[in-house]
PDB file of C-alpha atoms in Angstrom:
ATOM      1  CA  UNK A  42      13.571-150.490-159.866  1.00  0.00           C
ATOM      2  CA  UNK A  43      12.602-146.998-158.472  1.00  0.00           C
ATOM      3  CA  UNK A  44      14.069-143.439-157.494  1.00  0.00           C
ATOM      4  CA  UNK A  45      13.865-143.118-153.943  1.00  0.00           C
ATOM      5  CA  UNK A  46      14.071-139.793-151.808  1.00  0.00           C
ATOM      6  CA  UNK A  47      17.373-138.110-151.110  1.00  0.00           C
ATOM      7  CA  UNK A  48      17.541-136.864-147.509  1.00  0.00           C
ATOM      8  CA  UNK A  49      18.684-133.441-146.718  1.00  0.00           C
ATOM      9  CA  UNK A  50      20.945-132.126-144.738  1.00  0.00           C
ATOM     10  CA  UNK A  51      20.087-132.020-141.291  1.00  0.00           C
ATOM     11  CA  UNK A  52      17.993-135.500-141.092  1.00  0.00           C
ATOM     12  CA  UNK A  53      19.132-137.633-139.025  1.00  0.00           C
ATOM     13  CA  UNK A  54      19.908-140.433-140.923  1.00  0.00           C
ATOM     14  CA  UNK A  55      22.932-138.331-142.429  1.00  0.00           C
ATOM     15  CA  UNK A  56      24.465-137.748-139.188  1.00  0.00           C
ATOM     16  CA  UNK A  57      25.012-141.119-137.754  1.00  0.00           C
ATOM     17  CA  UNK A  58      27.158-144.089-138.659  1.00  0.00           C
ATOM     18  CA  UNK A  59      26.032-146.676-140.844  1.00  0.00           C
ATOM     19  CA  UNK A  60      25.914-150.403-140.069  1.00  0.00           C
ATOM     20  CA  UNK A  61      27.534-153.132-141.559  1.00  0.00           C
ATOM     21  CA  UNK A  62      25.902-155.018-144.140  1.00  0.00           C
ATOM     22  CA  UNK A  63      26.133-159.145-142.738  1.00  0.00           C
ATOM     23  CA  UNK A  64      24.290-160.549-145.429  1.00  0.00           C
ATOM     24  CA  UNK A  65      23.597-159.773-148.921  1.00  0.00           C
ATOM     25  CA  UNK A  66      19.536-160.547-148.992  1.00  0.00           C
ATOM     26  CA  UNK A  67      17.209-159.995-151.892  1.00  0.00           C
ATOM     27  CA  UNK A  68      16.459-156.384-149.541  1.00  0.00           C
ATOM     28  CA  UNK A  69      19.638-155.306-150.218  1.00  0.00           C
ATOM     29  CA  UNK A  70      20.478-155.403-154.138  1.00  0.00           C
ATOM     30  CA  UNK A  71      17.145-154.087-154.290  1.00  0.00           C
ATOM     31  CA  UNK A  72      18.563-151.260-152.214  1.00  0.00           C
ATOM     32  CA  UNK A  73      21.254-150.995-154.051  1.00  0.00           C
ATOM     33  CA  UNK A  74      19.533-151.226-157.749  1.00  0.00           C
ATOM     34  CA  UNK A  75      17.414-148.220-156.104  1.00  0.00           C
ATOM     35  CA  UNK A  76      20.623-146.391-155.635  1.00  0.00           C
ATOM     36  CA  UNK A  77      21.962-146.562-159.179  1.00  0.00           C
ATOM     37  CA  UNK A  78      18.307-145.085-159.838  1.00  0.00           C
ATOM     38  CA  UNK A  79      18.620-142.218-157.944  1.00  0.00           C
ATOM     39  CA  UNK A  80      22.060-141.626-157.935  1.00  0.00           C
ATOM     40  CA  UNK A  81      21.292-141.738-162.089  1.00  0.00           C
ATOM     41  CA  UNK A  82      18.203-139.198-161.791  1.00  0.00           C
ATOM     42  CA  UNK A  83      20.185-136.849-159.525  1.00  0.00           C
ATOM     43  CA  UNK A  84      23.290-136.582-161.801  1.00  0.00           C
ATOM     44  CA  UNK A  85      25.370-137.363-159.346  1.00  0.00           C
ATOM     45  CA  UNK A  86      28.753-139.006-159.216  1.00  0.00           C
ATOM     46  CA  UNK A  87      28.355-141.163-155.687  1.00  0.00           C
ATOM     47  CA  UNK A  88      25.297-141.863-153.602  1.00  0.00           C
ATOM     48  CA  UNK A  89      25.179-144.041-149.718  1.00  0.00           C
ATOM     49  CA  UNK A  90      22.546-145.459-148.083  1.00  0.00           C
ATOM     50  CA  UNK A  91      21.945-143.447-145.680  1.00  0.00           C
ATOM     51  CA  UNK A  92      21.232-140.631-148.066  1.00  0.00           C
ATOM     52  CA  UNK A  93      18.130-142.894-148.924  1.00  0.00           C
ATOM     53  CA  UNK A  94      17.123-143.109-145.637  1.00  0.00           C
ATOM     54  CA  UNK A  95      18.994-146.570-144.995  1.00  0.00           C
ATOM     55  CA  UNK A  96      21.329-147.158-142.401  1.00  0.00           C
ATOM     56  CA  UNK A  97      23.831-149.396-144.354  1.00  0.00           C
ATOM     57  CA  UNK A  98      27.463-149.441-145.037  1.00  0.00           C
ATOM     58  CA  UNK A  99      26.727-149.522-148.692  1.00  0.00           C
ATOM     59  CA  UNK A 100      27.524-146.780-151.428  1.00  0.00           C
ATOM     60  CA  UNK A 101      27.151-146.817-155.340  1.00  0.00           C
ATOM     61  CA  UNK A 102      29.494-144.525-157.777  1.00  0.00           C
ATOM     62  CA  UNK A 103      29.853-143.762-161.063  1.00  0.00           C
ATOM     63  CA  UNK A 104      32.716-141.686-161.997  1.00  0.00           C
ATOM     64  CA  UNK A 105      33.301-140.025-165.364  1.00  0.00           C
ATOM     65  CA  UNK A 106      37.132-140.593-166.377  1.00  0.00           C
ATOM     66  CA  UNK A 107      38.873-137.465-166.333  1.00  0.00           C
ATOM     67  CA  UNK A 108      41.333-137.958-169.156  1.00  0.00           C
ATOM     68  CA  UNK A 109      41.820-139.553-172.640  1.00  0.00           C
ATOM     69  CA  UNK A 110      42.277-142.961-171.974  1.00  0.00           C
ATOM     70  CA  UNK A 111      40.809-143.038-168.660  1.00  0.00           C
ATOM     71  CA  UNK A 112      37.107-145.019-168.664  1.00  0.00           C
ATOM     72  CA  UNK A 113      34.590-144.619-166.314  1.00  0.00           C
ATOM     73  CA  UNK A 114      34.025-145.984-163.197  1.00  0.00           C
ATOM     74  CA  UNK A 115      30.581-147.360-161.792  1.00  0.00           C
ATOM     75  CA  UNK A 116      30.272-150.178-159.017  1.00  0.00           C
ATOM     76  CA  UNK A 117      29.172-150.704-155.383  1.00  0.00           C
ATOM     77  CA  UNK A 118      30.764-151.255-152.380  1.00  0.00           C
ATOM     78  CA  UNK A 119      29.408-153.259-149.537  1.00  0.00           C
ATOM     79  CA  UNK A 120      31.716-152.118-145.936  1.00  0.00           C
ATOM     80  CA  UNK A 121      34.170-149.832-147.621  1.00  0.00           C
ATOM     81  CA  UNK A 122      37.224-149.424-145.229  1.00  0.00           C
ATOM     82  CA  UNK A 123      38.826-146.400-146.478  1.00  0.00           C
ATOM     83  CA  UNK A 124      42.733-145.666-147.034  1.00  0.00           C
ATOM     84  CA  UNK A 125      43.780-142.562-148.787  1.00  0.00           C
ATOM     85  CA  UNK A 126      46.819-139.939-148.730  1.00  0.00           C
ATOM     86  CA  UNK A 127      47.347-136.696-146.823  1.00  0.00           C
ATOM     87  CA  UNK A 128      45.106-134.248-147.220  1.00  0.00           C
ATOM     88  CA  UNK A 129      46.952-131.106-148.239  1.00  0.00           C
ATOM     89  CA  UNK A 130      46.941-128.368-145.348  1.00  0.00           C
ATOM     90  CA  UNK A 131      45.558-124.373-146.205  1.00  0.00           C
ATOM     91  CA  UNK A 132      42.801-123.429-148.182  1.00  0.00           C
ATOM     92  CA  UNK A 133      42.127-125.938-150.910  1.00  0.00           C
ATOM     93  CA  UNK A 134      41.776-124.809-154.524  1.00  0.00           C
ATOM     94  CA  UNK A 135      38.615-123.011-155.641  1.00  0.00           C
ATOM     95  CA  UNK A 136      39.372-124.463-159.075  1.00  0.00           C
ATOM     96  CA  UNK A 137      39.973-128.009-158.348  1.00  0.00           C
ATOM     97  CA  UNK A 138      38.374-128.960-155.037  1.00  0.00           C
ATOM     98  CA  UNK A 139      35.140-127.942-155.689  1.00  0.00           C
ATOM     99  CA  UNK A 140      32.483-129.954-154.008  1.00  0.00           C
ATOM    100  CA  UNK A 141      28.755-130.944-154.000  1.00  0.00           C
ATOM    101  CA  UNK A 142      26.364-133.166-152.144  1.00  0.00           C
ATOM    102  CA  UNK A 143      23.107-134.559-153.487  1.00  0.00           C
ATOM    103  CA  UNK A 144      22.135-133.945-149.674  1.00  0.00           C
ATOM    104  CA  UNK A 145      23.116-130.445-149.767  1.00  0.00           C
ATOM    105  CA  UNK A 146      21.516-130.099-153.604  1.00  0.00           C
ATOM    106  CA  UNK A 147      22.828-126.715-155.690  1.00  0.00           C
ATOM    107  CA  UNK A 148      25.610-126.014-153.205  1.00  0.00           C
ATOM    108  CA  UNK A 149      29.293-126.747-154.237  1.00  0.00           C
ATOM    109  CA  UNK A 150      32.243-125.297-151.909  1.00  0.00           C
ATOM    110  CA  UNK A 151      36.029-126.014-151.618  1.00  0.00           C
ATOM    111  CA  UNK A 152      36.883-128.638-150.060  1.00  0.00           C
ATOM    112  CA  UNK A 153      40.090-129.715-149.148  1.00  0.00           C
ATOM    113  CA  UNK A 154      40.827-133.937-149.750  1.00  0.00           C
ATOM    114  CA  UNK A 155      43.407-136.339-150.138  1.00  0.00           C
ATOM    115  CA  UNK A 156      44.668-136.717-154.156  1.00  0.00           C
ATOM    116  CA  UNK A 157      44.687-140.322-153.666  1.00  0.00           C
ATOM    117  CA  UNK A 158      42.617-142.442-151.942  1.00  0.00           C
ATOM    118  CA  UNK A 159      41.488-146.517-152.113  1.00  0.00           C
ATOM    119  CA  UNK A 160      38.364-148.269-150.896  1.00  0.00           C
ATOM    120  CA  UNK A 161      38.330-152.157-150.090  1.00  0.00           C
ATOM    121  CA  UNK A 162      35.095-154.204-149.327  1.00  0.00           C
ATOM    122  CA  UNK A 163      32.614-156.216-151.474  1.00  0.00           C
ATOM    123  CA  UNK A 164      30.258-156.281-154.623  1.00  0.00           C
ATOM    124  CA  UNK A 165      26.946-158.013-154.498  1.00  0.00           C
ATOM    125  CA  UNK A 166      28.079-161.191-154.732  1.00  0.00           C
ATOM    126  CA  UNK A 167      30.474-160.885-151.922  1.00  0.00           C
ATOM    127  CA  UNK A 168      33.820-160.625-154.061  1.00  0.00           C
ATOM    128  CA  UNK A 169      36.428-158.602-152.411  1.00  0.00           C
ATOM    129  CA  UNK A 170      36.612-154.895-154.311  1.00  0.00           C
ATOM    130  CA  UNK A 171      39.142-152.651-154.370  1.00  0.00           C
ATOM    131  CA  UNK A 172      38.739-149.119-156.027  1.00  0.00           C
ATOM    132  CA  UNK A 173      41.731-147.220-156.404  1.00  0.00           C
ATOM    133  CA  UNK A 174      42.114-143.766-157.612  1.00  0.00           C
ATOM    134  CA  UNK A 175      42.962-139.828-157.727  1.00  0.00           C
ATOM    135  CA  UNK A 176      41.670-136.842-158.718  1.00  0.00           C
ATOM    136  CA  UNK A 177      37.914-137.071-158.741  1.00  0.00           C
ATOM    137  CA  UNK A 178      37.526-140.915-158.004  1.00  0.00           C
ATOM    138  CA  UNK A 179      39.503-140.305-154.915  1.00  0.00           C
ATOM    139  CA  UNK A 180      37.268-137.482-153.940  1.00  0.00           C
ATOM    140  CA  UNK A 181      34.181-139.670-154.352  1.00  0.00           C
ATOM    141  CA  UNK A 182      35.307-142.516-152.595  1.00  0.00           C
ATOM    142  CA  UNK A 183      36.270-140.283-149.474  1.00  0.00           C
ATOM    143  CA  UNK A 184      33.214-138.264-149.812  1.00  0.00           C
ATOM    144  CA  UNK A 185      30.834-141.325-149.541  1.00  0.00           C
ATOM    145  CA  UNK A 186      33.074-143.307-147.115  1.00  0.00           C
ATOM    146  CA  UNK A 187      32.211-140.434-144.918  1.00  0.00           C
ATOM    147  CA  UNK A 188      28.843-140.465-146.048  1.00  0.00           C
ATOM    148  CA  UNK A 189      28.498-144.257-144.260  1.00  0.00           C
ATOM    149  CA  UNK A 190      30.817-142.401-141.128  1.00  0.00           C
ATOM    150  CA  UNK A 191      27.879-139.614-140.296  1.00  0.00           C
ATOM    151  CA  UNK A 192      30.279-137.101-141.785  1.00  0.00           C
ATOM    152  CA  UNK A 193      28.778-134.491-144.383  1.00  0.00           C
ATOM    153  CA  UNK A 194      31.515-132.458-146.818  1.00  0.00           C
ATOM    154  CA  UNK A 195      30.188-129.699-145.136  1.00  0.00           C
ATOM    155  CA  UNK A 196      31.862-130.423-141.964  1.00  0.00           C
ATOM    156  CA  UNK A 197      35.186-130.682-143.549  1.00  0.00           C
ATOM    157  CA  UNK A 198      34.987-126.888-145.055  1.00  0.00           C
ATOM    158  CA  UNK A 199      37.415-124.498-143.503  1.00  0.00           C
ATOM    159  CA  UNK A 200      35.265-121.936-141.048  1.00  0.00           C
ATOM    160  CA  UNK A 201      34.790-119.575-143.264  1.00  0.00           C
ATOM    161  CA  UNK A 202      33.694-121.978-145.667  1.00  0.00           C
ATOM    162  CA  UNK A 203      31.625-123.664-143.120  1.00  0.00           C
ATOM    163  CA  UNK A 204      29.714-120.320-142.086  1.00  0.00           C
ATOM    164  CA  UNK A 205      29.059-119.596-145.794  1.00  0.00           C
ATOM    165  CA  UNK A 206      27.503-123.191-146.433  1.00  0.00           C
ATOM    166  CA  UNK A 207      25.372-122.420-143.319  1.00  0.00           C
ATOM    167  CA  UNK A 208      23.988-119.357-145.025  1.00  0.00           C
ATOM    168  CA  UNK A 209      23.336-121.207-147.724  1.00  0.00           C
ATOM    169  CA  UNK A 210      21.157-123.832-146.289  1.00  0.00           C
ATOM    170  CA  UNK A 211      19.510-121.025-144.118  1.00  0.00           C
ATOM    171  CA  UNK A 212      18.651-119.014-147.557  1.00  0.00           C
ATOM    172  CA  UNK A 213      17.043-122.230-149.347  1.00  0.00           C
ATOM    173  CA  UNK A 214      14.849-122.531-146.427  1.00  0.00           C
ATOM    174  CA  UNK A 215      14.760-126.148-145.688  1.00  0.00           C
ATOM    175  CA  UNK A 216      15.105-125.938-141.985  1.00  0.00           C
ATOM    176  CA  UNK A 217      12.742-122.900-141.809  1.00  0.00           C
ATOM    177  CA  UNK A 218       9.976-125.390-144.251  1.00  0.00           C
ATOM    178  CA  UNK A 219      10.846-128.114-141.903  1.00  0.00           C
ATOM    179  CA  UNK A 220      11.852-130.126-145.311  1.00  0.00           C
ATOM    180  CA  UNK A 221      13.738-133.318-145.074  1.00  0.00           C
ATOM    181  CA  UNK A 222      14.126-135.370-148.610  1.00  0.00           C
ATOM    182  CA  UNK A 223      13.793-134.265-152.527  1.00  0.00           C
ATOM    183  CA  UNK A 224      12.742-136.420-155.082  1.00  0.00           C
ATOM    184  CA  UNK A 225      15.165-136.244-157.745  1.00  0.00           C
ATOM    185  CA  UNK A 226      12.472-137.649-160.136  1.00  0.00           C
ATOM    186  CA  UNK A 227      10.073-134.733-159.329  1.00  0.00           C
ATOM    187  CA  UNK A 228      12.775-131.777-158.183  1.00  0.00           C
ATOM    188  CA  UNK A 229      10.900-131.370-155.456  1.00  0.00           C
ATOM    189  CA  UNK A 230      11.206-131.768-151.528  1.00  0.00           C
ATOM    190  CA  UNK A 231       9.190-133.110-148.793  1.00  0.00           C
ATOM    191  CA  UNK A 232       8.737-133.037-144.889  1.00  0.00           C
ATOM    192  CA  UNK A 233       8.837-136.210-143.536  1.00  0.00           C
TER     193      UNK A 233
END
């Protein structure tokens, strides 16, 4: 399959809803095979489709198990519908809610999330799916539910929080360069 662009934040495609997926065509587990590529050459943990450029309620995961005992996690979701706990009110912890974005790349900030959180919808081959999880699946699994919602972590950050990640986008230049995607095969970005 192939590595495809991540888009940055600030394109478009990260900032509106998703669609839902009606069919599963040969398009989309290409799509999603493309994902697992990228999501695989970025190091991340999560990717959606719209962070490829497509506007599909689709996302791909693979979570490392936190704990002896506790094994990986990697699958898809087609039309996640998202349940998950409160989210805990004040600052979150520095130490544990620590977040990144392969569409804000090198940036990580505290961001406060639910400790449990599930995700229903279906695999390729249209079999209900049901992911279920704390710690750093459930943080995944909200993180790229919002991904498919428009919703960046960014916009979840406290103000404070919020001003510094502004800062930091403004310091890597990408609005200033006009830069829109990175190539996590290459390292490097792109203007569309």
């Amino acid at each position: 399959m192939a590595v495809r662009p991540i888009t940055i934040i600030g394109h478009k495609a990260l900032h509106q809803p998703t669609k839902k997926v009606r069919e599963i065509t040969d398009e989309v587990r290409t799509l999603v095979a493309d994902m697992y590529d990228t999501m695989d050459a970025a190091n991340g943990v999560g990717l959606a489709a719209n962070q490829v450029g497509v506007r599909q309620r689709i996302f791909v995961y693979d979570v490392p198990g936190e704990e002896d005992g506790v094994a990986d996690q990697r699958g898809v979701v087609i039309n996640p519908v998202l349940e998950k706990g409160p989210v805990p009110p004040g600052e979150p912890d520095p130490e544990d809610g620590s977040e990144g974005c392969l569409s804000v790349p090198g940036e990580h900030f505290p961001t406060a999330r639910a400790d449990w959180a599930r995700v229903t919808g279906t695999d390729l081959d249209g079999n209900e799916v049901v992911i279920e999880g704390t710690g750093l699946l459930a943080r995944a699994l909200q993180h790229e539910t919002d991904h498919l919602d428009g919703k960046l972590y960014v916009e979840r950050l406290t103000p404070t929080l919020r001003r510094e990640a502004r800062e930091a986008v403004k310091d890597r230049g990408w609005e200033a360069a006009r830069l829109t995607k990175w190539d996590p095969a290459t390292q490097k970005a792109e203007k569309v």
